[in-house]
XYZ file of C-alpha atoms in Angstrom:
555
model
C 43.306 -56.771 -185.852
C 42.357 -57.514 -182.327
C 43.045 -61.029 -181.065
C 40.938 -60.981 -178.414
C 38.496 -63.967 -177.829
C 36.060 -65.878 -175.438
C 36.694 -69.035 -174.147
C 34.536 -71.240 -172.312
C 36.204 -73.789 -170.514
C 34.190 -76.781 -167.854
C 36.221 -77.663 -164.749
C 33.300 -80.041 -163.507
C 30.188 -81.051 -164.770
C 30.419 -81.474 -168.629
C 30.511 -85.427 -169.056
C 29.471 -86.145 -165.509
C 26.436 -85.311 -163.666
C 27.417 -83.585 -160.225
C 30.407 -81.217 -159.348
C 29.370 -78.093 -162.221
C 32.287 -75.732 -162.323
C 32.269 -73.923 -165.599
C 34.599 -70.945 -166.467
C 34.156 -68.308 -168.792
C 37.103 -65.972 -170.155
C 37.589 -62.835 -172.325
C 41.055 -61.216 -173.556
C 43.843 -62.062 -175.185
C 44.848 -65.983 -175.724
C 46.368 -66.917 -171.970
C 45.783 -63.474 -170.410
C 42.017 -63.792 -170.301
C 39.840 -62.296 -167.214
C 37.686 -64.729 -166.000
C 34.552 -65.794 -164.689
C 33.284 -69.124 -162.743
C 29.677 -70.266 -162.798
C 28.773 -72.565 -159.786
C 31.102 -74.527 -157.885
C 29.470 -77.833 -157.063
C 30.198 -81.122 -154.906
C 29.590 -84.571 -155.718
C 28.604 -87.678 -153.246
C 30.909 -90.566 -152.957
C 30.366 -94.391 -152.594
C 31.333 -97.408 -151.099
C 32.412 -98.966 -154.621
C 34.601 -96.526 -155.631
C 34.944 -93.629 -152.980
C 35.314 -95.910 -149.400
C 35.488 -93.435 -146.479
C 35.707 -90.374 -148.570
C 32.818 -87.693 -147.103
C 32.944 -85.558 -150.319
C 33.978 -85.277 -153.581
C 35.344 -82.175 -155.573
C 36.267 -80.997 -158.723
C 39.904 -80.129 -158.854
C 40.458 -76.376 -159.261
C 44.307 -76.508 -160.052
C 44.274 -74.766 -163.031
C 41.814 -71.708 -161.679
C 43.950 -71.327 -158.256
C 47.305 -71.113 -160.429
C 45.145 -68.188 -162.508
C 43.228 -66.875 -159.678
C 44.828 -63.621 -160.123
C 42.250 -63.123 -163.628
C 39.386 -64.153 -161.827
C 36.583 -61.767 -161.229
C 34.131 -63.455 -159.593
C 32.147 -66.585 -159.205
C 28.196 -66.841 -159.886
C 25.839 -69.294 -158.604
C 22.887 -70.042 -160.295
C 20.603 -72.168 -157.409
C 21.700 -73.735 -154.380
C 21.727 -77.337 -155.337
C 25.281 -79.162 -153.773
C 26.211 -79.863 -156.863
C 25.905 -76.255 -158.283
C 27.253 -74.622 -154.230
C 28.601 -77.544 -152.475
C 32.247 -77.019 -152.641
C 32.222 -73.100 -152.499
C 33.486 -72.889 -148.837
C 36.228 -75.647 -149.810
C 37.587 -73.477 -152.219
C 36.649 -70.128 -150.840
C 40.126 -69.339 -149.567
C 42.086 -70.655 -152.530
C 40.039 -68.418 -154.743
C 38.908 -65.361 -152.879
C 36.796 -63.597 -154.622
C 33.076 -61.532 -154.579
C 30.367 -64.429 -154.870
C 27.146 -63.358 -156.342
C 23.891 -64.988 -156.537
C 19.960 -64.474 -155.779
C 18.444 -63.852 -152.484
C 17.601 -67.507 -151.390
C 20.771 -69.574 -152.894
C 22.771 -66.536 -150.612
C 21.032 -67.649 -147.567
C 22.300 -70.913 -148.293
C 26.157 -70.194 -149.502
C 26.645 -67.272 -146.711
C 25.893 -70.393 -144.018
C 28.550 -72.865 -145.548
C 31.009 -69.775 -146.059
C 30.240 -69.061 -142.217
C 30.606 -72.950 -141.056
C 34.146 -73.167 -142.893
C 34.953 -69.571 -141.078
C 35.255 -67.479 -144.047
C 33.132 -63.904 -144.569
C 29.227 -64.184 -145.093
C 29.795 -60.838 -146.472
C 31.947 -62.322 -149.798
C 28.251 -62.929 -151.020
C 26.454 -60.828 -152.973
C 23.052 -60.443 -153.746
C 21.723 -59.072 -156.965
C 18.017 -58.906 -158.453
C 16.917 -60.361 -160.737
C 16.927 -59.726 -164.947
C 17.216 -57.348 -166.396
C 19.656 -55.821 -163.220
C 22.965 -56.957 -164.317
C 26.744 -56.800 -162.453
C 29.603 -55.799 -164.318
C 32.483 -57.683 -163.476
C 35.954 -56.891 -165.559
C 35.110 -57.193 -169.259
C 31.390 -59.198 -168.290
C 28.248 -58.005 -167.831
C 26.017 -61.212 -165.862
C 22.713 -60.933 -165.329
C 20.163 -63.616 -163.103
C 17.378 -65.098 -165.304
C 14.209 -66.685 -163.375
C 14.045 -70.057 -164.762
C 11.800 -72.965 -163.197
C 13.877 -76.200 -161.280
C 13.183 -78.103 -158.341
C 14.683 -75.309 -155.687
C 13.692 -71.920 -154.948
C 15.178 -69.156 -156.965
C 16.927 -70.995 -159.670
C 18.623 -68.765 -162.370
C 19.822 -68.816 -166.260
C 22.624 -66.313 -166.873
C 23.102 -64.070 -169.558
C 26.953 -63.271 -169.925
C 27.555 -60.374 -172.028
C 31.088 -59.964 -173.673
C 32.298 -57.650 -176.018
C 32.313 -60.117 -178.420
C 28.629 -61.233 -177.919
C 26.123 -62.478 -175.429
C 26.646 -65.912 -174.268
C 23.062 -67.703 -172.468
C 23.799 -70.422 -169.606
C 20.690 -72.186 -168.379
C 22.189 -73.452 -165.650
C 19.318 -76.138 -164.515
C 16.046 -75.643 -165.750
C 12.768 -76.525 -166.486
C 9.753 -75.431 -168.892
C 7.198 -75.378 -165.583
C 5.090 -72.377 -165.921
C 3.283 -73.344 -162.324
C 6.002 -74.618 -159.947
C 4.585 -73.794 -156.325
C 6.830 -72.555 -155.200
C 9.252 -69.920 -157.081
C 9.097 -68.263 -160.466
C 7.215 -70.016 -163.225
C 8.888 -70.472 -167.035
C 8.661 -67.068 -168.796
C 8.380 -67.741 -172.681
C 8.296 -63.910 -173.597
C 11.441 -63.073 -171.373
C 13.878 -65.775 -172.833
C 12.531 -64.362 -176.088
C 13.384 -60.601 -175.623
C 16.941 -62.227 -174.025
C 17.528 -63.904 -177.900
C 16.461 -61.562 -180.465
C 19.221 -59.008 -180.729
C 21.708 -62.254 -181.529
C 23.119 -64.593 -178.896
C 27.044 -66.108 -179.365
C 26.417 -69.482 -177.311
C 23.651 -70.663 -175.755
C 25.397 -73.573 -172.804
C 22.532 -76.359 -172.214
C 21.380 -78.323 -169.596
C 21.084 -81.787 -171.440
C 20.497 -84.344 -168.172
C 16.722 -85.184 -169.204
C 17.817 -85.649 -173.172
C 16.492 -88.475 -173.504
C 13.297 -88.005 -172.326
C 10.767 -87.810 -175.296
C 7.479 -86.878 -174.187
C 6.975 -82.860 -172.391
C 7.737 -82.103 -168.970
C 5.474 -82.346 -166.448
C 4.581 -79.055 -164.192
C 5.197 -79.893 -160.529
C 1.572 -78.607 -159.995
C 0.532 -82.000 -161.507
C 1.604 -84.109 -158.478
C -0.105 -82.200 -155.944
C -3.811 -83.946 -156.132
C -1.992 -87.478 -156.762
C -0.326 -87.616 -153.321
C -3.314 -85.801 -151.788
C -5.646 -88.558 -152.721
C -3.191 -90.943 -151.181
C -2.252 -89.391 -148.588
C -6.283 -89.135 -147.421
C -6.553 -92.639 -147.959
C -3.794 -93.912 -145.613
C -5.150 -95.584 -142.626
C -2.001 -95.110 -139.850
C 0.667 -92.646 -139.977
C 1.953 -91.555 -143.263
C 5.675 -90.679 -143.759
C 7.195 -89.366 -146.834
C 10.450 -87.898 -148.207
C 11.702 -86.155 -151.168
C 14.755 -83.708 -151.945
C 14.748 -81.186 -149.109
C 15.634 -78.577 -151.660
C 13.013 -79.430 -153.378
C 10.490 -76.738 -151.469
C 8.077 -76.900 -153.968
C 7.133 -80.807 -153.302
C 7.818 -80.312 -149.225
C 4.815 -77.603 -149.095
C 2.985 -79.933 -151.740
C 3.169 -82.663 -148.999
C 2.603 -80.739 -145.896
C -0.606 -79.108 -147.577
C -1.268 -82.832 -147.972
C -1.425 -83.397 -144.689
C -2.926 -80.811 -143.509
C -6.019 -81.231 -145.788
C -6.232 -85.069 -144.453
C -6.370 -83.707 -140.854
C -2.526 -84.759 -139.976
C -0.352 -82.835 -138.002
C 3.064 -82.418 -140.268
C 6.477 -82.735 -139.037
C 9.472 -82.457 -140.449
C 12.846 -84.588 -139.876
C 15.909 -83.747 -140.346
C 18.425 -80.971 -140.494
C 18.735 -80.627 -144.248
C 14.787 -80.408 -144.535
C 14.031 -77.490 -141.527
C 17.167 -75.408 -142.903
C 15.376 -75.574 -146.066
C 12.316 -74.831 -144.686
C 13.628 -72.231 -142.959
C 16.053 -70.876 -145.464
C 12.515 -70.431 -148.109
C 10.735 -68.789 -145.196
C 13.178 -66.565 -144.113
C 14.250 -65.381 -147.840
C 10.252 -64.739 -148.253
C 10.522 -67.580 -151.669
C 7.889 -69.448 -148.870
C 4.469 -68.298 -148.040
C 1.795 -70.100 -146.073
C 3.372 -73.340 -145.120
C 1.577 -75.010 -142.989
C 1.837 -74.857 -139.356
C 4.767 -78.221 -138.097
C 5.237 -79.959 -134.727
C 8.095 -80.849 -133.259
C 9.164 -84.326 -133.183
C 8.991 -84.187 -129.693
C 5.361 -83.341 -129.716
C 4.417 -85.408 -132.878
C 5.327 -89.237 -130.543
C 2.593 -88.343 -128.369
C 0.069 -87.754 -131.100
C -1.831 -90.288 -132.510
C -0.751 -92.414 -135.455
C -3.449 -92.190 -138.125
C -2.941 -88.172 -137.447
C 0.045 -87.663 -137.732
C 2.306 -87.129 -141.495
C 6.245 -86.977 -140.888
C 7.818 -85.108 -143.974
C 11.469 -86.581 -143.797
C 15.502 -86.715 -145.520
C 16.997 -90.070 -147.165
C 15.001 -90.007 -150.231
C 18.771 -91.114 -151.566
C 18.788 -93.925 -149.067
C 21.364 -91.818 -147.525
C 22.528 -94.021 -144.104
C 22.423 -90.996 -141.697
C 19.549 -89.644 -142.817
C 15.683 -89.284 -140.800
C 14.272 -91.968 -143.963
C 17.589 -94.946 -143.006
C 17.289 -93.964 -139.543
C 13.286 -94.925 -139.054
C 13.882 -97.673 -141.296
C 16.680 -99.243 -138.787
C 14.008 -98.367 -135.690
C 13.760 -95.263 -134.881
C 13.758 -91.437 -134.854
C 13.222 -89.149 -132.715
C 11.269 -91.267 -130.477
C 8.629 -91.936 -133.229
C 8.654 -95.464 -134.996
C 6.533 -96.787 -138.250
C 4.883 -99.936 -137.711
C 2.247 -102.356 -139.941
C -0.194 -100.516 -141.824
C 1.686 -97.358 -141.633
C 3.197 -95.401 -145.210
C 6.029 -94.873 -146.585
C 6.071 -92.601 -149.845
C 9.344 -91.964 -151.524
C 8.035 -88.714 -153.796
C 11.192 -88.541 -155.363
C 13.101 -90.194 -158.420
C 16.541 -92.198 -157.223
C 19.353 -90.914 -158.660
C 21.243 -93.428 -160.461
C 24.365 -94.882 -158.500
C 21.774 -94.817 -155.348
C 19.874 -98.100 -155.874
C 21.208 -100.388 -153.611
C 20.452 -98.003 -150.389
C 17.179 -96.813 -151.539
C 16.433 -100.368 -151.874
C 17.598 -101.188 -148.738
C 15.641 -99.315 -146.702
C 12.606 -100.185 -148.807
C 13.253 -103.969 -147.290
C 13.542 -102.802 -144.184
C 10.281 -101.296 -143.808
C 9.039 -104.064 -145.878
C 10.054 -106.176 -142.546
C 8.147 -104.021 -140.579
C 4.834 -104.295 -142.056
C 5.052 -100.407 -143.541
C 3.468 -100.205 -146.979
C 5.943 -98.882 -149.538
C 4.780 -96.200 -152.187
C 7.376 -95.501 -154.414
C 7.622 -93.287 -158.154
C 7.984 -95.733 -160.657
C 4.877 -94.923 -162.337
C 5.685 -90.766 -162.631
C 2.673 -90.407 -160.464
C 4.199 -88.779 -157.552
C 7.227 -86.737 -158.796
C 8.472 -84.483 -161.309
C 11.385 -84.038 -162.789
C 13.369 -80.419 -162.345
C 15.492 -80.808 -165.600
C 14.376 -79.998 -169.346
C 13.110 -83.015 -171.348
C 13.982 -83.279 -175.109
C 11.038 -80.862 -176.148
C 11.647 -78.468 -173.656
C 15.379 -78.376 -174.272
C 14.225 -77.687 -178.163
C 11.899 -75.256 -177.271
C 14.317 -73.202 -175.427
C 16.937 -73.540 -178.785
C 13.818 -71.733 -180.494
C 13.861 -69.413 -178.278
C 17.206 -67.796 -177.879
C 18.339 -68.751 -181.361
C 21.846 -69.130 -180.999
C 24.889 -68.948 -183.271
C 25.776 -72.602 -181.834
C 24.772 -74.555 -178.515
C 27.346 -75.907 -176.210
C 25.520 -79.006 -174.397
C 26.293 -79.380 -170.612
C 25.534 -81.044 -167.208
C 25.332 -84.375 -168.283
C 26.708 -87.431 -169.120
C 29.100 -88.104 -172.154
C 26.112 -89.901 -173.729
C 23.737 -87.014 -173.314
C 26.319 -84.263 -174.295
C 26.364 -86.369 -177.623
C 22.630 -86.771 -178.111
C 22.535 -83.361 -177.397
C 24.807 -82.495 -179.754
C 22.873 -84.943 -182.943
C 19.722 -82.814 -182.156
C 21.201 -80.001 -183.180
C 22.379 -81.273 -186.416
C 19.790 -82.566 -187.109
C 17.572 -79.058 -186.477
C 20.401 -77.345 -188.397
C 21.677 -76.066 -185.664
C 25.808 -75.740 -184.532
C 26.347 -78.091 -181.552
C 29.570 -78.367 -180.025
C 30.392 -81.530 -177.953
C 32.896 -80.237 -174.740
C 33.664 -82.440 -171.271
C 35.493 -81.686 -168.415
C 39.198 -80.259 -170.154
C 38.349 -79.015 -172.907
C 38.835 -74.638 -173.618
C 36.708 -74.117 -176.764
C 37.257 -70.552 -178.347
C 33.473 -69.632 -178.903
C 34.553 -66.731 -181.304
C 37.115 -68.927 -183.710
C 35.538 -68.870 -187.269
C 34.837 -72.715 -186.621
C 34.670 -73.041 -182.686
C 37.838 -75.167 -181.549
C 39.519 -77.178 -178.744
C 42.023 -74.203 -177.781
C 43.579 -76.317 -175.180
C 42.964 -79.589 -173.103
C 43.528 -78.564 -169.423
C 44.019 -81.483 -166.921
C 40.920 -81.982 -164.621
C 39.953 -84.159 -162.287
C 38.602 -84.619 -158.807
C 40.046 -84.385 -155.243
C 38.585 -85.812 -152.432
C 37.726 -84.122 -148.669
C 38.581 -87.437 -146.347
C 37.697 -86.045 -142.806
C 39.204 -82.717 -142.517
C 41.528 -82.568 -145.129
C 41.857 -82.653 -149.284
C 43.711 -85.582 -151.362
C 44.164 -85.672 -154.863
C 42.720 -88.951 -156.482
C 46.259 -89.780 -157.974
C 47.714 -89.486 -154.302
C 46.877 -92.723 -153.992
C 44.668 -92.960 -150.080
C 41.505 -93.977 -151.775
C 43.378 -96.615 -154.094
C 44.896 -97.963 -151.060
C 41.959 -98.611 -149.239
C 40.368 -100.054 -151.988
C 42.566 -102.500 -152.057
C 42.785 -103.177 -148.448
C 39.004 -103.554 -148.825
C 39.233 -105.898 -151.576
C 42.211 -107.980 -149.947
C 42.774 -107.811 -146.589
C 46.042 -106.983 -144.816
C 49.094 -108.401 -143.333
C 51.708 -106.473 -141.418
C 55.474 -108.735 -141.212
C 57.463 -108.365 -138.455
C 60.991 -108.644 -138.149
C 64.197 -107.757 -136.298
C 68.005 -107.713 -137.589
C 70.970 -107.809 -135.341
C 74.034 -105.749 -136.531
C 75.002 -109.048 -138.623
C 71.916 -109.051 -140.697
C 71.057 -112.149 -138.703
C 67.322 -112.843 -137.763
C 66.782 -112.304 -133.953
C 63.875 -114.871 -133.477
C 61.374 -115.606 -136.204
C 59.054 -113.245 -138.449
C 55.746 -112.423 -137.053
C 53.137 -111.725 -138.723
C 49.344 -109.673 -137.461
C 46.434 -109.818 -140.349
C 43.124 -107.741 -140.642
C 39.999 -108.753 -142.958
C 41.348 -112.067 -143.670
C 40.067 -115.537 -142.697
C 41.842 -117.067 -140.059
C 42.128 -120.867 -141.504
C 43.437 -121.841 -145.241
C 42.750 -125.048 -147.004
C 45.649 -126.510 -145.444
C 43.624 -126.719 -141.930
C 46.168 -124.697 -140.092
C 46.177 -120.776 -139.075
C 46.672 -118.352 -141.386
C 49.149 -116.773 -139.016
C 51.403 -120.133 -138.560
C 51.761 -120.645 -142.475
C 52.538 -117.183 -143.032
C 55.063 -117.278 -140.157
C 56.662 -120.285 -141.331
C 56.869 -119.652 -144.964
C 58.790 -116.473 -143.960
C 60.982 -117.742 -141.529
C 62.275 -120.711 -144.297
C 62.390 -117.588 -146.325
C 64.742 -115.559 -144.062
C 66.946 -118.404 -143.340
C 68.043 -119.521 -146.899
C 68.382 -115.576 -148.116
C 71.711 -114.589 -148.816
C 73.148 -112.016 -146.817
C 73.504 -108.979 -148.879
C 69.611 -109.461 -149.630
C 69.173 -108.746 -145.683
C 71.569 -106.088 -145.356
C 69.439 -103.992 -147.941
C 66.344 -102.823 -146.505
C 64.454 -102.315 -150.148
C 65.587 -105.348 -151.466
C 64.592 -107.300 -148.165
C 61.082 -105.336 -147.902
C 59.849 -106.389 -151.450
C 60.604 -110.278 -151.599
C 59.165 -110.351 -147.863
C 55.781 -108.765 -149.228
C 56.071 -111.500 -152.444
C 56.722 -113.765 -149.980
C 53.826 -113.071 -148.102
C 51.411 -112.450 -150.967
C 51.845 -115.793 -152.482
C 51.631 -117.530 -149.551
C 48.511 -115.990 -148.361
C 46.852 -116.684 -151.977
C 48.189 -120.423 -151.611
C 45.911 -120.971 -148.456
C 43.231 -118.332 -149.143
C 42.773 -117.281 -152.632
C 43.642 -113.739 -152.147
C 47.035 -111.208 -152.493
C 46.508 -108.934 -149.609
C 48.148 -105.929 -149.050
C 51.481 -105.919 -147.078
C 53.415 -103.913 -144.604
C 56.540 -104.702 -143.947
C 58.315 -103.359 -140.631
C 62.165 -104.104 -140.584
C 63.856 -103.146 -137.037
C 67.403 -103.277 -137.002
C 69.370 -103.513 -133.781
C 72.310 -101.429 -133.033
């Protein structure tokens, strides 16, 4: 009896929303050939992430088996489905395929990193299919908030496996392919193994809402602004950009469009051919010397990201183009959560400014791109699976996800980040829990998060820091006394004298009543001068900094 079986195993994504890696594996136990779908990013923060620039899933276990991997599809070009395919690229080597427009996107981030535009390739989409080692993968048209985005159907020889990858029921996007009931059908009826489910929108009760919907909400407000009307939104989200240039256009405005992220997008959907009749832009050049009250900037930061065109007008300016009183600021977008506090921000600032905020609270002016609870049950109907392995989300949504399938009679199998379920055991089981994690890209290079850099400057964050000076003659004696520099601490305690003096002093009376062999061991010495230290500092200021110790010994 063969004991050949298919394993589906989530590197990134499953339990966490952001950084989807999600492999897929057919042979026998441990000798399986392989398959990764997407290979996504994640953004960090100030709390938790200080300094980092990215964050990635770690791929440890898939580099030490790269040798069975075939190849990696991507089903849209969303960060956290492409993002960290050019990190990886060389680790992995291997064919990338995907659709026309998310290839226009990966072949520039492979070219920026200096690896082959030419590792992607394209492929149509269903029913074409690529046949990679024991897989056939084909590219399903399903409707998100990018261009292009795809389902995949994953055909073993132990039965088809369905992976919406991020989806929608939206059967007029705009922009891109609407929801085709009949086609997901056809893809179900001859028997599908798995189908692996987008769950981020679980909770959401009532239907989705086509993106068409939004389009005569924002044009009515955008004719009724009085001076110049900004707005911003996803820049992948090419569907809502055209929705808001036509806006403009139809109130008279000249449209412009701000920031890098937005034009490549722009010109990414054009060039691909995704993009037709898009209104004519101005540069921002030419848009300062236009009048206000005809003039509609379409612009990046709807994250309250600081570097972007939103955080940089709200600061001043842009460009050479400033909002003033009266003007509008529309944030057509929903704020991921996590993103608050800058969105916020920036709100305030144009607040200050006199710029009348318009944000999405009540629905009105955005649409979600991900399944809500009747759409994700509709597409169960659909493909009628053996069992349904939730995915992208949250613990808490994998789990809901999960109870309405139980509840419809229906196998659902809860699996996060780790976890290698065999999809064709009798009862589906954990086969193995593989470690997984994240690393970290801090300017040009990759740390693991147990390497402990971000840890460290958390706590120098939290703490402050204190470097001790001192120098040792070849008698262990102290030439002079300790000195002592700080950073991020306050320069007076409550005893009314500098910070530095205490901590100088309290050292020195230290050093003097030690006993020798304590100074002629460097370890030893280094650790009671950093206790030292520490509880001094928190006797004048309240806080245990972090301590370097520097022992110079002369010769």
């Amino acid at each position: 009896m063969s004991n050949e079986r298919v394993i589906y195993l989530p590197l990134g994504g499953a339990g966490e929303i952001g950084m989807n890696a999600y492999v897929y594996g057919y042979g026998k136990p441990g000798k399986e050939k392989l398959i990764l779908v997407d290979l996504g990013l994640t953004f960090p923060d100030m709390d938790t992430s200080p300094g980092v620039d990215l964050i990635l899933p770690d791929m440890s276990w898939l580099v030490a088996r790269k040798d069975d991997l075939e190849a990696i599809f991507v089903t849209h070009a969303h960060e956290d489905h492409v993002g960290a395919i050019a990190h990886y690229y060389g680790a992995l080597d291997v064919p990338v395929y995907t659709r026309v427009f998310t290839a226009n996107i990966t072949r520039r981030k492979l070219a920026e990193h200096g690896h082959p535009e030419k590792a992607v390739k394209v492929v149509s989409p269903w029913p074409e299919t690529v046949k990679v080692g024991p897989f056939k993968v084909g590219f399903v048209p399903i409707s998100h908030s990018i261009p292009e985005s795809s389902s995949l159907v994953i055909d073993t020889p132990m039965g088809r496996i369905v992976h919406t990858g991020d989806f929608k029921i939206d059967t007029d996007p705009g922009v891109g392919e609407p929801f085709d009931h009949a086609m997901f059908e056809d893809i179900g009826k001859d028997g599908v193994l798995a189908l692996m489910c987008d769950s981020t929108n679980v909770f959401s009760q009532h239907e989705g809402r086509s993106e068409a919907t939004v389009g005569p909400e924002i044009e009515k407000l955008v004719a009724s602004a009085k001076g110049m009307v900004a707005a911003t939104t996803f820049a992948s989200n090419v569907a809502r950009v055209k929705t808001l240039a036509e806006a403009g256009e139809r109130a008279g405005r000249s449209v412009c469009l701000m920031g890098r992220a937005m034009r490549r997008m722009i010109e990414a959907s054009v060039e691909t051919g995704v993009l037709k009749n898009f209104p004519a832009t101005v540069s921002p050049e030419d848009a300062k010397n236009l009048p206000r009250e005809k003039l509609m900037l379409i612009v990046t930061g709807s994250q309250g990201e600081r570097r972007a065109a939103s955080a940089q007008l709200a600061n001043g300016k842009y460009q050479g183009i400033k909002l003033k009183e009266g003007d509008l600021f529309l944030f057509s977008s929903k704020t991921i959560p996590g993103n608050e506090r800058g969105v916020i921000r920036i709100m305030n600032q144009f607040s200050e400014k006199g710029v009348d905020i318009v944000d999405d609270d009540s629905g009105r002016y955005h649409v979600s791109g991900h399944a809500n609870r009747p759409d994700i049950e509709k597409m169960h109907e659909l493909i009628k699976p053996q069992m349904v392995v939730p995915m992208h989300g949250e613990h808490r949504h994998l789990r809901e996800h999960v109870k309405i399938c139980e509840a419809k009679r229906l196998r659902g199998i809860l699996a996060v980040n780790g976890m290698m379920i065999d999809l064709t055991a009798q009862t589906p089981v954990v086969a193995e829990h593989v470690e997984t994690g994240r690393t970290y890209l801090d300017g040009s290079v990759q740390v693991g998060a147990l390497d402990g850099v971000v840890r460290d400057r958390i706590r120098m964050a939290l703490n402050g820091h204190i470097t001790v000076n001192i120098i040792l003659d070849e008698d262990n004696e102290s030439l002079g006394d300790p000195w002592c520099e700080t950073k991020g601490l306050a320069e007076t305690g409550t005893s009314g004298a500098p910070l530095l003096d205490v901590l100088e002093e309290d050292l020195s009376q230290f050093l003097g009543r030690s006993a020798d062999r304590l100074r002629a061991d460097d370890d030893k010495l280094e650790e009671e001068l950093r206790r030292v230290a520490r509880q001094s500092a928190n006797a004048e200021i309240g806080k245990k900094p972090e301590v370097t110790v520097i022992i110079s010994r002369m010769s």
